[in-house]
XYZ file of C-alpha atoms in Angstrom:
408
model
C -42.790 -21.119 -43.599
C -44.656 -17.966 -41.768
C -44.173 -14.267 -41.649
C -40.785 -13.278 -39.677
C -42.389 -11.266 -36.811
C -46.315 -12.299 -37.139
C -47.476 -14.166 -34.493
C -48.911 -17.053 -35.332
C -51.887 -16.304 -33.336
C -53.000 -13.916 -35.672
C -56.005 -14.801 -37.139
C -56.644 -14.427 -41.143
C -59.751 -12.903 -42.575
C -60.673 -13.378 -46.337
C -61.044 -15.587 -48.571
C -60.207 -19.412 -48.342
C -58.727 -19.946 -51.549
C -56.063 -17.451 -50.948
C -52.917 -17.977 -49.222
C -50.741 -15.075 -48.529
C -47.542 -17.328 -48.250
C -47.819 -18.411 -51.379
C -47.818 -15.067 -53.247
C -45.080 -13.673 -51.235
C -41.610 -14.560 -52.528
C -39.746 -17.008 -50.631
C -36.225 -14.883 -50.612
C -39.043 -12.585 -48.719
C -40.139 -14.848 -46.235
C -36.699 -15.751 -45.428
C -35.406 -12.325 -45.100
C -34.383 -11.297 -41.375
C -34.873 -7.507 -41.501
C -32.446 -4.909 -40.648
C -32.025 -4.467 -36.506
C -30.986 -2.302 -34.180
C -30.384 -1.616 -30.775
C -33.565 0.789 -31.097
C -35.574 -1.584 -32.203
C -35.218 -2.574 -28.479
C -34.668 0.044 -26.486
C -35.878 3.554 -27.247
C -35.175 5.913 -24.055
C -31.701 6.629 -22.109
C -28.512 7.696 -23.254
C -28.545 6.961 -27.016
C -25.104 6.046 -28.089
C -26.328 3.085 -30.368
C -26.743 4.508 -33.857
C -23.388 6.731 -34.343
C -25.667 10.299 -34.790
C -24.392 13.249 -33.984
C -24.784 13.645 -30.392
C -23.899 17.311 -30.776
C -27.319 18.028 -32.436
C -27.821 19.814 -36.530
C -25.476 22.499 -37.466
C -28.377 25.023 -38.158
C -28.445 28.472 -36.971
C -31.062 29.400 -34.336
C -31.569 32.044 -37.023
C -32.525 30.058 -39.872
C -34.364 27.730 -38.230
C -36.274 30.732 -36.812
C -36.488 32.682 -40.006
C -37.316 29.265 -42.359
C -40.447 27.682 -40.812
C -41.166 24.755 -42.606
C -45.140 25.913 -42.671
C -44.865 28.271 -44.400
C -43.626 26.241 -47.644
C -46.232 25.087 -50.044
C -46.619 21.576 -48.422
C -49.922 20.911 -50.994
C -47.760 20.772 -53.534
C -45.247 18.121 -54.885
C -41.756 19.153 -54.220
C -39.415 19.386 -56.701
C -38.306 16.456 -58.380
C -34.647 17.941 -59.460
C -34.008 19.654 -56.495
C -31.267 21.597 -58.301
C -30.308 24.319 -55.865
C -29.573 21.222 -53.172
C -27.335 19.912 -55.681
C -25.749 22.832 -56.194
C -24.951 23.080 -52.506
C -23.647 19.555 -52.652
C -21.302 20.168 -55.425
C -19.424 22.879 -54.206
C -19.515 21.077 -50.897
C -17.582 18.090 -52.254
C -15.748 20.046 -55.130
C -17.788 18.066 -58.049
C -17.573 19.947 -61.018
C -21.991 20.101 -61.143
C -25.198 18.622 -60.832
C -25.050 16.231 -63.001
C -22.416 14.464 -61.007
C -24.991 14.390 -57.638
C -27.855 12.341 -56.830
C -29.991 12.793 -53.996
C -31.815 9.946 -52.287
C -33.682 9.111 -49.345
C -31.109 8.362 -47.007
C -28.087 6.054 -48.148
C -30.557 3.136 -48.194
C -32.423 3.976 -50.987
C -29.187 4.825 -52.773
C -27.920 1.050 -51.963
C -31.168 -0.076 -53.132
C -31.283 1.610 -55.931
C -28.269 0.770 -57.165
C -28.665 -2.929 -57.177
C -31.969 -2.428 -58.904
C -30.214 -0.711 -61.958
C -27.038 -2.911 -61.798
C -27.743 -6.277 -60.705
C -29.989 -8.806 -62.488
C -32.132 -10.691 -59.549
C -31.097 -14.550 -59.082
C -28.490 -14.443 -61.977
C -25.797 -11.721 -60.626
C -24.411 -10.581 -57.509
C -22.453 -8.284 -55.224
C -19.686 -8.418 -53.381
C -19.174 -6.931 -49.115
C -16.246 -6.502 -46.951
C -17.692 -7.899 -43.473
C -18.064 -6.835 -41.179
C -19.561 -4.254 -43.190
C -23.294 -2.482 -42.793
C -25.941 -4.508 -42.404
C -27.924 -3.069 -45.090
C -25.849 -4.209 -48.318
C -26.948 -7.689 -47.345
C -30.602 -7.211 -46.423
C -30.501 -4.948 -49.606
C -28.907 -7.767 -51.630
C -32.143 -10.446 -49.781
C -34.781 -8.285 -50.740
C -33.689 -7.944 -54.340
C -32.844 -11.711 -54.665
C -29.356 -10.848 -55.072
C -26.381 -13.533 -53.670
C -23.587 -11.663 -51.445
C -20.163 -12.727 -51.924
C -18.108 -11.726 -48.857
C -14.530 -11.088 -48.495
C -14.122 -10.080 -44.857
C -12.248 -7.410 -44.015
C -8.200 -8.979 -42.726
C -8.141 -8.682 -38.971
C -4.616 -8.186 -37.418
C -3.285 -7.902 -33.633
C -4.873 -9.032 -30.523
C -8.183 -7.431 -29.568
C -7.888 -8.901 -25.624
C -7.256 -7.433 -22.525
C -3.246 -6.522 -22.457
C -2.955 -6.851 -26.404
C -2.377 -4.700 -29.474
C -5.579 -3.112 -30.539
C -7.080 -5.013 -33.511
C -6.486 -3.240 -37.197
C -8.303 -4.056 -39.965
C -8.063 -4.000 -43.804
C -9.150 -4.661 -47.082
C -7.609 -7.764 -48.856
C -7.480 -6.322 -52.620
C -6.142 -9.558 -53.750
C -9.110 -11.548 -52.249
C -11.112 -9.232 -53.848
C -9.501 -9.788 -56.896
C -9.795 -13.746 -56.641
C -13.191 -13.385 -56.092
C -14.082 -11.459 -58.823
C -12.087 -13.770 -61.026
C -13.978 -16.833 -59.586
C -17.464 -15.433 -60.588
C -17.735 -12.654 -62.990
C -21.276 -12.343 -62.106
C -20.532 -10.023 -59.309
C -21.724 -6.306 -60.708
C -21.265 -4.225 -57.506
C -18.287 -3.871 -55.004
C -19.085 -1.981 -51.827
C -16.543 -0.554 -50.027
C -17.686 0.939 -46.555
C -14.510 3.628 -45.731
C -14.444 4.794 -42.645
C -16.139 1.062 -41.756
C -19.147 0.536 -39.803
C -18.308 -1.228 -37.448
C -15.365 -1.028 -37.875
C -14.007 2.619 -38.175
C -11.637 1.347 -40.613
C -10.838 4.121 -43.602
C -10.244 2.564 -46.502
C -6.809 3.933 -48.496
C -7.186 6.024 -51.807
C -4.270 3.447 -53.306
C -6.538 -0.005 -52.219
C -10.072 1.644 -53.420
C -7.773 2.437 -57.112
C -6.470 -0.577 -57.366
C -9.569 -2.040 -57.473
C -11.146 0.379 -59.892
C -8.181 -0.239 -61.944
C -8.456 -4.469 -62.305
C -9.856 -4.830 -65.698
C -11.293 -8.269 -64.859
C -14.138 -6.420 -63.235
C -16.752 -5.026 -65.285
C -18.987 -3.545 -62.458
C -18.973 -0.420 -60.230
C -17.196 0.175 -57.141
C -19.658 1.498 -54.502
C -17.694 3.341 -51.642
C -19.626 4.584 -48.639
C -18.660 7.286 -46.929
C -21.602 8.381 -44.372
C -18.462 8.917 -41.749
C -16.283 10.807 -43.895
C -16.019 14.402 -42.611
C -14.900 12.769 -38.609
C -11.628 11.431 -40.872
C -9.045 13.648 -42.862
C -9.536 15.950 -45.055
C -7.607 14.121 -47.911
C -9.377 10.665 -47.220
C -12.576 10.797 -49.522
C -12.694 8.273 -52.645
C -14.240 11.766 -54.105
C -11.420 12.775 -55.588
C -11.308 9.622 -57.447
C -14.159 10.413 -59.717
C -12.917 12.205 -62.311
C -11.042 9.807 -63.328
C -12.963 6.564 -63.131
C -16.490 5.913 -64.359
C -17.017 2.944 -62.537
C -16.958 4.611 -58.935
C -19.645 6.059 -57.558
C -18.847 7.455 -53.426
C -22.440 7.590 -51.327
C -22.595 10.272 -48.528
C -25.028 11.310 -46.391
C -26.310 14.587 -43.960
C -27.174 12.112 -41.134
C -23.784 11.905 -39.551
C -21.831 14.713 -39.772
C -24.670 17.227 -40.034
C -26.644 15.421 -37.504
C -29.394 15.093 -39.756
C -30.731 11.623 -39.068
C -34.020 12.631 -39.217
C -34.739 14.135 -42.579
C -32.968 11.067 -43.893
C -31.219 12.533 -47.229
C -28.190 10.646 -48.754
C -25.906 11.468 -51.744
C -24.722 9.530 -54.247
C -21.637 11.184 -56.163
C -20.554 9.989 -59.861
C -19.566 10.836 -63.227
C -22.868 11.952 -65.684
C -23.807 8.836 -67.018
C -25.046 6.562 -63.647
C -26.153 10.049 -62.280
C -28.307 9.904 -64.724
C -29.135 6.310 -65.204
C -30.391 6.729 -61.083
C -32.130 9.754 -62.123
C -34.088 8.076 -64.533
C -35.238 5.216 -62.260
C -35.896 7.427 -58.906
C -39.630 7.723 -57.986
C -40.720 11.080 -59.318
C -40.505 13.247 -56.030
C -38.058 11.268 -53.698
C -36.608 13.930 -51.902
C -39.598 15.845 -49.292
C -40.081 19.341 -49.959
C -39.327 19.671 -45.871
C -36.280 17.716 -46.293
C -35.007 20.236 -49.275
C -35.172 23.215 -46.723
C -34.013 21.776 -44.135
C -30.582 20.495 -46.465
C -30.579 23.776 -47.777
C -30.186 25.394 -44.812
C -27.083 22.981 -43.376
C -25.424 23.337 -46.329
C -24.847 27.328 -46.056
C -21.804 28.229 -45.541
C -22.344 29.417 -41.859
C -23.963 25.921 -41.315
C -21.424 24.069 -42.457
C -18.557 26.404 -40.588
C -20.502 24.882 -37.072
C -21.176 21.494 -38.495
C -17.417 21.226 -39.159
C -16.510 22.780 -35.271
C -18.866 20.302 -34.284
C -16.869 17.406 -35.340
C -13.870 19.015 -34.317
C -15.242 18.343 -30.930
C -16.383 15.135 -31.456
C -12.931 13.755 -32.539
C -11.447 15.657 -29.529
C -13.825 13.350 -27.413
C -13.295 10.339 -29.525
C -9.854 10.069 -28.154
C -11.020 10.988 -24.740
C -13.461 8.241 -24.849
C -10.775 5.599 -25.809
C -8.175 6.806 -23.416
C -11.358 6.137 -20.686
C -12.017 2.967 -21.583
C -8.147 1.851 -21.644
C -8.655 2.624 -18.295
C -11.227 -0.192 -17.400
C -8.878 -2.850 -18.789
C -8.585 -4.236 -15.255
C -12.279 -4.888 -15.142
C -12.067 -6.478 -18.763
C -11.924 -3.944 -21.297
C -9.698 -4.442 -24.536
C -8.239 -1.809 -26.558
C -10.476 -0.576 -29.023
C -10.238 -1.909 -32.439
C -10.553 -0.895 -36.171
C -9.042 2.510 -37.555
C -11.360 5.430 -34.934
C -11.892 7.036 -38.019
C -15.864 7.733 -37.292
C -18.318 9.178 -34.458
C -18.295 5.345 -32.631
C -15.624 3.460 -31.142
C -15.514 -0.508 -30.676
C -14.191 -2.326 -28.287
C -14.384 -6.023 -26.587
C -14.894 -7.352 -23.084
C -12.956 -10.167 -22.320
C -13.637 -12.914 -19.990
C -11.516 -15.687 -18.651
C -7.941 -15.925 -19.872
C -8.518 -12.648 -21.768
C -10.148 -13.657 -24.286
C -13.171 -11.603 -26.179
C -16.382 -12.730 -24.659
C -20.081 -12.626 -26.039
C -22.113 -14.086 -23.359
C -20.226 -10.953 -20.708
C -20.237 -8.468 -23.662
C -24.155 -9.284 -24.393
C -25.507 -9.146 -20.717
C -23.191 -5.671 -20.172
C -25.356 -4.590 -22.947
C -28.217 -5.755 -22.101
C -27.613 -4.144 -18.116
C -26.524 -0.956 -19.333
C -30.082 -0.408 -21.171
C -32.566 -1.701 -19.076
C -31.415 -1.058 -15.870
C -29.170 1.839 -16.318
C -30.518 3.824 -19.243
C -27.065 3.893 -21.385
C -28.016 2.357 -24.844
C -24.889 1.003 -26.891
C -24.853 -1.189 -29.751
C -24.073 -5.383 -29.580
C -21.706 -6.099 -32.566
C -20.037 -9.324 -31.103
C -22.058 -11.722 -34.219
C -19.874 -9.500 -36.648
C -16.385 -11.293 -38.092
C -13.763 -9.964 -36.602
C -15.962 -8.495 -33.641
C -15.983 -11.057 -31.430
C -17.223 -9.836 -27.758
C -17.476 -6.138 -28.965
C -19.371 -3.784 -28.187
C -20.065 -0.557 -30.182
C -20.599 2.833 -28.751
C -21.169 6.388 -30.227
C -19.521 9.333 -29.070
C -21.665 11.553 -27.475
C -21.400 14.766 -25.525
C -18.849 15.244 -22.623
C -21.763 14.124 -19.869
C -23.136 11.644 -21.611
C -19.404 9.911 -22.178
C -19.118 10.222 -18.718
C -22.136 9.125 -17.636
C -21.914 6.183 -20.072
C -17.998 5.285 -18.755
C -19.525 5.242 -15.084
C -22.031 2.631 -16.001
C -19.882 0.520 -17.726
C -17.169 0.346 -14.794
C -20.494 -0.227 -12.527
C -21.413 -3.191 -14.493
C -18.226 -5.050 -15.241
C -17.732 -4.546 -11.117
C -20.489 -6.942 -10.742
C -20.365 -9.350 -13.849
């Protein structure tokens, strides 16, 4: 076995009795890191990683008026971070604090949470594919098995057919957690990624409610605020102790880059995550930057933002409907988040990966459009996944794609 990325031509310096591969754990050495279209391509059109093409929500005047230089950067920032929190709760209507944990980004929420919950090589948690990535690399790295129950596909996703739907299956979920009571987390992605697909309050209960299962029911909702007001697992919490809903400023807020996530619960796992957090998680920079989105002016253009995002969601999907002759299918899962999916189809109408990969592969190194390849995912067969962006860039982005398919 090597090192997943090492060339082997690499030469080793040190001592000969010690051997690198041996010390490293083998469900390390196995591991095939998280990927992304940017791991590939880093210049172009950028729709590949469903941010908010519409920029932050911050004021001109706040930015302007809040330089982060002039904060005490040679100090440690505040571990507690209360007055972020505070933001947070009366964001999400949480009745305080101690029902918010901040982490950096979602990730280290996900990790985190298997770390406190799930015993390595004995227990194990359970996805939805196709579902995001990171739950299973998560579940690798901590030596934690993945059941999956993928997420039921219905109607046609080729060229002429019904636009593929999908759901979860609550009673496969239920027959899997009474095959192997081992399984300690449950993580619901609502709206999905890829998928789009929001999740209903009634499935995401009825789960909570099944008494064979002893663990926690993780629901992530980094695409929440592009669905409807009334569709956040949020309002669940007050009522069930085993639910904890993650969230996160990079979508919504377009605040990819300072990487905060939220992780929203009753008292007792806030605080169990509290306790095992690294001392100062959460930047000092990244604290006034949060602060500042989540003022009330902030989030009044964060939320007009969106509104013209979803406005150009269903542009974008009435546009591609309109290449159907040239092999796009409707687009499929619930266009509840910043991204829509949709396949290209080959002969007989069919989905088709090989066409679907080398349109990807076209639009980014030869016509500077970057989408996202998702055709590997169940369900996703010849897909391809692409974030709404501004009006020019959708139309930019649209005349590539017809340009393409024309010649492939």
């Amino acid at each position: 076995m090597s090192i997943l990325g090492l060339s082997p031509s690499v030469p080793t310096v040190g001592p000969a009795h010690f051997d690198i591969l041996k010390v490293i754990r083998p469900n390390i050495l196995a591991l095939h890191p998280y990927r992304c279209a940017r791991d590939d391509y880093q210049d172009g059109i950028l729709l590949d990683a469903n941010e908010n093409a519409l920029g932050h929500s911050i004021t001109r005047s706040e930015a302007a008026q809040d330089s982060v230089f002039d904060l005490d950067l040679h100090r440690y920032p505040d571990p507690a971070q209360v007055l972020v929190k505070e933001r947070v709760a009366a964001l999400r209507s949480v009745p305080g604090v101690d029902h918010v944990f901040l982490g950096v980004g979602s990730d280290e929420i996900i990790d985190l949470l298997m770390r406190v919950c799930v015993a390595p090589g004995k227990e194990k948690i359970l996805i939805t594919p196709p579902t995001y990535g990171m739950y299973g690399v998560c579940a690798q790295i901590n030596d934690v098995a993945a059941v999956k129950c993928p997420l039921e596909l219905t109607g046609v996703a080729g060229e002429g057919g019904e636009a593929g739907r999908f759901s979860v299956r609550v009673s496969e979920v239920k027959n899997a957690v009474d095959a192997d009571p081992t399984i300690k987390l449950i993580f619901l992605c609502s709206p999905g990624n890829p998928t789009g697909t929001l999740i209903p309050l009634s499935s995401i209960r009825e789960i909570l409610d099944y008494q064979n299962f002893k663990g926690i029911v993780v629901v992530d909702e980094a695409y929440i605020d592009f669905a409807s007001d009334e569709a956040s697992a949020v309002s669940l919490i007050k009522n069930y102790t085993n639910l904890v809903v993650m969230q996160t400023l990079s979508k919504s807020f377009g605040l990819a880059g300072v990487r905060l996530g939220v992780a929203l619960a009753q008292p007792p796992l806030i605080q169990v995550l509290t306790n095992t957090k690294a001392p100062y998680n959460i930047s000092t920079p990244t604290s006034h930057i949060a602060l500042s989105a989540l003022r009330p002016d902030s989030i009044a253009t964060m939320r007009s933002k969106i509104a013209e995002l979803v406005a150009s969601r269903a542009s974008l999907i009435a546009d591609l409907a309109s290449l159907a002759s040239l092999g796009v299918g409707p687009a499929i899962g619930g266009n509840d988040a910043n991204f829509v999916v949709f396949p290209i189809v080959g002969a007989g109408g069919r989905p088709d990966n090989d066409r679907a990969q080398r349109l990807y592969r076209l639009l980014a190194e030869e016509n500077g459009v970057v989408v996202r390849y998702r055709g590997s995912e169940p369900g996703c067969e010849g897909c391809l996944r692409i974030t709404v962006g501004t009006q020019e860039e959708n139309r930019t982005a649209l005349s590539k794609i017809r340009e393409v398919l024309s010649v492939i």
